[in-house]
């Protein structure tokens, strides 16, 4: 009986497989990356290592060809999506491993950044906001000053050591929320977590939380975040409970722990204080309003954001 090895070899010769395998082998060994790696690491390889490592060399060659013609992360054809191959010698043999490619690294950074910027009721479009893209007017010193202060805050603030925040106010549509979101994204680059909260919706939900028994849990999440951003403060329907037991508790903790807060509002300090003086049940409580403002005014830098209404086309 003819040995199986002889039969297999004869079959490969007659079918053309052996010739095809030799062409593949030649293509692999003459590919520049493979050739350069073998030249640089030849002394570390045992006799026969190239033949034994041919499968790894072929995968290395093909994966790099995929990378050279990258179709994008979503369509990556490599065995490990978003990863590039690397050859290395070990115990005289050829081995291969994969490392994240630049696109995968960028996607990972984006996911980490988005995890650092938590948003409650704020549009997802602000996830890409940058301070570099904030519109400025060379003839408008106040808008330029606000941007400079925002940049300085984003690059210098240290929650827990420096509790000074920002109070951005101005008319509708001038870009206050965009600037706030851009600050949040810049903080994320420094690995500083922030939370963007649309104040009217948050306070409305707090009223619902009473029946759910989750008031303390929701307050804790907001008051302990390293940098809190309250968007459109003053637009909410005010009540004694929201002012004193919710907002007051949040700001008291943040003041004590030196955690900065950034606000946007259509009103300046005086107008906001007047807003806090009244509740939906009527009456005026100026001292309680002043108590809240004493946790805002001394701990923020007031910035007036001027300009046209960018929501109007």
Coordinates of C-alpha atoms in Angstrom, one line a residue:
X1 CA 0.0 0.0 0.0
X2 CA 1.3 3.5 -0.9
X3 CA 2.1 5.6 2.2
X4 CA -0.4 8.3 2.9
X5 CA 2.3 11.0 2.7
X6 CA 3.3 9.9 -0.8
X7 CA -0.3 9.8 -1.9
X8 CA -1.0 13.3 -0.5
X9 CA 2.1 14.7 -2.2
X10 CA 1.2 13.1 -5.5
X11 CA -2.3 14.5 -5.3
X12 CA -1.0 18.0 -4.5
X13 CA 1.3 17.8 -7.5
X14 CA -1.3 16.6 -9.9
X15 CA -4.0 19.0 -8.7
X16 CA -1.7 22.0 -8.7
X17 CA -2.0 22.6 -5.0
X18 CA 1.8 22.4 -4.4
X19 CA 2.5 25.0 -7.1
X20 CA -0.2 27.3 -5.6
X21 CA 1.3 26.9 -2.1
X22 CA 4.7 27.8 -3.4
X23 CA 3.3 30.9 -5.0
X24 CA 1.7 31.9 -1.7
X25 CA 4.9 31.2 0.2
X26 CA 6.9 33.3 -2.3
X27 CA 4.4 36.2 -2.0
X28 CA 4.5 36.1 1.7
X29 CA 8.3 36.0 2.0
X30 CA 8.9 38.8 -0.5
X31 CA 6.3 41.2 1.0
X32 CA 8.2 44.1 2.3
X33 CA 7.0 44.1 5.9
X34 CA 7.6 40.3 6.2
X35 CA 10.9 40.5 4.5
X36 CA 12.1 43.4 6.7
X37 CA 11.0 41.7 9.9
X38 CA 12.7 38.4 9.0
X39 CA 15.9 40.3 8.1
X40 CA 15.8 42.1 11.5
X41 CA 14.9 39.1 13.6
X42 CA 16.6 36.2 11.7
X43 CA 19.2 35.6 14.4
X44 CA 16.5 35.0 17.0
X45 CA 14.8 32.3 15.0
X46 CA 15.5 28.6 15.0
X47 CA 16.1 26.4 11.9
X48 CA 12.7 25.7 10.3
X49 CA 11.0 28.6 12.2
X50 CA 10.0 30.3 8.9
X51 CA 8.2 27.2 7.5
X52 CA 6.5 26.5 10.9
X53 CA 5.5 30.2 11.2
X54 CA 4.2 30.5 7.6
X55 CA 0.5 30.7 8.8
X56 CA 1.3 33.6 11.1
X57 CA 3.4 35.3 8.4
X58 CA 0.5 35.0 5.9
X59 CA -2.0 36.4 8.4
X60 CA 0.4 39.2 9.2
X61 CA 0.7 40.1 5.5
X62 CA -3.0 40.0 4.8
X63 CA -4.0 41.9 7.9
X64 CA -1.6 44.7 7.1
X65 CA -2.9 44.8 3.5
X66 CA -6.4 45.3 5.1
X67 CA -5.0 48.1 7.2
X68 CA -3.3 49.8 4.2
X69 CA -6.7 49.9 2.5
X70 CA -8.6 50.6 5.7
X71 CA -12.4 50.7 5.0
X72 CA -13.1 52.2 8.4
X73 CA -13.5 50.8 11.9
X74 CA -17.1 49.5 11.3
X75 CA -16.0 47.5 8.3
X76 CA -12.6 46.3 9.5
X77 CA -12.0 42.8 8.0
X78 CA -9.1 41.9 10.3
X79 CA -9.5 38.8 12.6
X80 CA -9.6 41.3 15.5
X81 CA -11.7 44.3 14.6
X82 CA -9.8 47.6 15.0
X83 CA -6.4 45.9 15.6
X84 CA -3.2 45.7 13.8
X85 CA -0.8 42.7 13.8
X86 CA 2.7 42.6 15.3
X87 CA 5.3 39.7 14.9
X88 CA 7.6 38.8 17.6
X89 CA 10.2 36.0 18.2
X90 CA 9.8 33.8 21.2
X91 CA 11.8 30.6 21.9
X92 CA 13.1 30.6 18.4
X93 CA 9.6 30.6 16.8
X94 CA 7.5 33.2 15.0
X95 CA 4.5 34.5 17.0
X96 CA 1.9 37.2 16.3
X97 CA -0.2 39.4 18.5
X98 CA -2.6 42.3 17.8
X99 CA -2.7 45.8 19.1
X100 CA -5.4 48.5 18.7
X101 CA -5.0 50.6 15.6
X102 CA -5.2 54.4 15.6
X103 CA -8.9 54.3 14.8
X104 CA -9.7 51.9 17.6
X105 CA -7.6 54.0 20.0
X106 CA -9.5 57.1 19.0
X107 CA -12.8 55.4 19.4
X108 CA -11.8 54.2 22.9
X109 CA -10.8 57.7 23.8
X110 CA -14.2 59.0 22.6
X111 CA -16.0 56.4 24.7
X112 CA -14.0 57.3 27.8
X113 CA -14.6 61.0 27.1
X114 CA -18.3 60.5 26.7
X115 CA -18.4 58.5 29.9
X116 CA -16.8 61.5 31.7
X117 CA -19.4 63.9 30.4
X118 CA -22.7 62.9 31.7
X119 CA -25.8 64.7 30.4
X120 CA -29.2 64.9 31.9
X121 CA -31.8 66.2 29.5
X122 CA -29.2 68.0 27.3
X123 CA -29.1 67.4 23.6
X124 CA -26.5 64.9 22.2
X125 CA -25.4 67.4 19.6
X126 CA -23.3 69.1 22.3
X127 CA -21.1 66.0 22.7
X128 CA -18.9 67.4 19.9
X129 CA -18.8 71.0 21.2
X130 CA -15.3 72.5 21.4
X131 CA -14.0 75.8 22.8
X132 CA -12.1 76.3 19.5
X133 CA -15.5 76.4 17.6
X134 CA -17.1 79.0 19.9
X135 CA -18.0 82.0 17.7
X136 CA -16.3 85.2 18.6
X137 CA -16.6 88.8 17.3
X138 CA -13.4 90.9 17.3
X139 CA -15.6 93.9 17.9
X140 CA -17.2 92.4 21.0
X141 CA -14.9 92.4 24.0
X142 CA -17.4 90.9 26.4
X143 CA -17.9 87.7 24.3
X144 CA -14.1 87.4 23.8
X145 CA -13.5 87.8 27.5
X146 CA -16.1 85.2 28.3
X147 CA -14.4 82.7 26.0
X148 CA -10.9 83.4 27.5
X149 CA -12.3 82.9 31.0
X150 CA -14.0 79.7 29.9
X151 CA -10.8 78.3 28.4
X152 CA -8.8 79.2 31.5
X153 CA -11.4 77.5 33.7
X154 CA -11.4 74.3 31.6
X155 CA -7.6 74.1 31.7
X156 CA -6.9 75.1 35.2
X157 CA -9.7 74.2 37.6
X158 CA -9.0 71.5 40.1
X159 CA -12.2 70.2 41.8
X160 CA -11.7 69.6 45.5
X161 CA -9.0 72.2 45.7
X162 CA -10.6 75.1 43.8
X163 CA -14.3 75.6 44.0
X164 CA -14.7 78.7 41.9
X165 CA -17.1 78.1 39.0
X166 CA -18.6 80.2 36.2
X167 CA -21.9 82.0 35.8
X168 CA -22.7 82.5 32.0
X169 CA -25.6 84.7 31.3
X170 CA -27.0 86.4 28.3
X171 CA -30.0 86.5 25.9
X172 CA -31.6 83.6 24.2
X173 CA -29.5 81.7 21.5
X174 CA -26.2 83.4 22.1
X175 CA -24.4 80.1 22.7
X176 CA -24.3 79.7 26.4
X177 CA -25.2 76.0 26.4
X178 CA -22.7 75.3 23.6
X179 CA -19.9 77.0 25.6
X180 CA -20.9 75.0 28.7
X181 CA -20.7 71.8 26.8
X182 CA -17.4 72.7 25.2
X183 CA -16.0 73.3 28.7
X184 CA -17.3 69.8 29.7
X185 CA -15.5 68.2 26.8
X186 CA -12.3 70.1 27.5
X187 CA -12.5 68.9 31.1
X188 CA -12.9 65.3 29.9
X189 CA -9.6 65.7 28.0
X190 CA -8.1 66.3 31.5
X191 CA -10.0 63.2 32.8
X192 CA -12.2 65.4 35.0
X193 CA -15.8 64.2 35.2
X194 CA -18.7 66.7 34.8
X195 CA -22.4 66.5 34.6
X196 CA -24.6 68.7 32.3
X197 CA -28.0 69.2 33.8
X198 CA -30.9 71.1 32.2
X199 CA -32.2 72.7 35.4
X200 CA -35.9 73.0 34.6
X201 CA -36.3 69.4 33.7
X202 CA -34.2 68.2 36.6
X203 CA -36.2 70.1 39.1
X204 CA -39.4 68.8 37.5
X205 CA -38.2 65.2 37.8
X206 CA -37.2 65.8 41.5
X207 CA -40.9 66.4 42.2
X208 CA -41.7 63.1 40.7
X209 CA -38.9 61.4 42.7
X210 CA -40.8 62.1 45.9
X211 CA -43.4 59.4 45.0
X212 CA -40.6 57.1 43.8
X213 CA -38.6 57.5 47.0
X214 CA -35.5 58.4 45.0
X215 CA -35.0 62.0 46.0
X216 CA -31.8 61.5 48.1
X217 CA -30.3 59.3 45.4
X218 CA -30.8 61.9 42.7
X219 CA -29.5 64.7 44.8
X220 CA -26.4 62.8 45.7
X221 CA -25.6 62.0 42.1
X222 CA -25.7 65.7 41.3
X223 CA -24.1 67.2 44.3
X224 CA -21.0 64.9 44.3
X225 CA -19.9 65.2 40.7
X226 CA -16.5 66.9 40.3
X227 CA -17.9 69.7 38.1
X228 CA -21.6 70.3 37.9
X229 CA -23.1 72.3 35.1
X230 CA -26.6 73.7 35.6
X231 CA -28.1 74.8 32.3
X232 CA -30.8 77.5 32.1
X233 CA -31.0 78.1 35.9
X234 CA -33.9 80.5 36.6
X235 CA -36.1 79.0 33.9
X236 CA -37.7 76.5 36.3
X237 CA -40.9 76.9 38.2
X238 CA -39.7 77.7 41.6
X239 CA -41.0 76.3 44.9
X240 CA -39.8 76.5 48.4
X241 CA -38.9 72.9 48.5
X242 CA -36.9 73.0 45.2
X243 CA -35.1 76.1 46.3
X244 CA -34.3 75.2 49.9
X245 CA -34.2 71.4 50.1
X246 CA -33.0 70.5 46.6
X247 CA -30.9 73.3 45.2
X248 CA -29.9 74.5 48.6
X249 CA -28.6 71.0 49.6
X250 CA -26.7 70.6 46.4
X251 CA -25.0 73.9 46.6
X252 CA -24.2 73.6 50.3
X253 CA -22.4 70.4 49.7
X254 CA -20.5 71.7 46.7
X255 CA -19.5 74.8 48.6
X256 CA -18.2 72.8 51.5
X257 CA -16.3 70.3 49.3
X258 CA -14.9 73.0 46.9
X259 CA -16.6 71.5 43.9
X260 CA -17.0 74.0 41.1
X261 CA -20.4 74.7 39.5
X262 CA -21.0 76.2 36.1
X263 CA -24.3 77.9 35.4
X264 CA -26.0 79.3 32.3
X265 CA -29.0 81.7 32.7
X266 CA -30.9 84.4 30.9
X267 CA -30.7 86.4 34.0
X268 CA -27.9 88.2 35.9
X269 CA -27.2 87.7 39.6
X270 CA -29.8 90.3 40.7
X271 CA -32.5 89.0 38.4
X272 CA -31.8 85.4 39.6
X273 CA -32.1 86.4 43.2
X274 CA -35.5 88.0 42.5
X275 CA -36.6 84.8 40.9
X276 CA -35.6 82.8 43.9
X277 CA -37.5 85.2 46.1
X278 CA -40.9 84.0 44.7
X279 CA -42.4 80.5 44.7
X280 CA -45.3 79.1 42.8
X281 CA -47.5 79.5 45.9
X282 CA -46.9 83.3 45.9
X283 CA -45.3 85.4 48.5
X284 CA -41.8 86.8 48.8
X285 CA -38.9 85.4 50.7
X286 CA -35.9 87.6 50.1
X287 CA -33.7 86.2 52.9
X288 CA -34.0 82.6 51.6
X289 CA -33.2 83.9 48.1
X290 CA -30.1 85.6 49.4
X291 CA -29.0 82.5 51.2
X292 CA -29.1 80.6 47.9
X293 CA -27.3 83.4 46.1
X294 CA -24.5 83.3 48.8
X295 CA -23.8 79.9 47.5
X296 CA -23.6 81.1 43.9
X297 CA -22.3 84.7 43.7
X298 CA -19.1 84.3 45.7
X299 CA -18.2 81.0 44.1
X300 CA -18.6 81.9 40.4
X301 CA -17.1 84.4 38.0
X302 CA -19.9 86.3 36.2
X303 CA -19.5 86.3 32.4
X304 CA -21.9 88.0 30.1
X305 CA -22.2 86.3 26.7
X306 CA -23.3 88.7 24.2
X307 CA -24.0 88.3 20.4
X308 CA -26.8 87.6 18.0
X309 CA -29.4 84.8 18.4
X310 CA -27.8 81.9 16.6
X311 CA -31.0 79.9 16.6
X312 CA -32.5 82.4 14.1
X313 CA -31.5 81.7 10.5

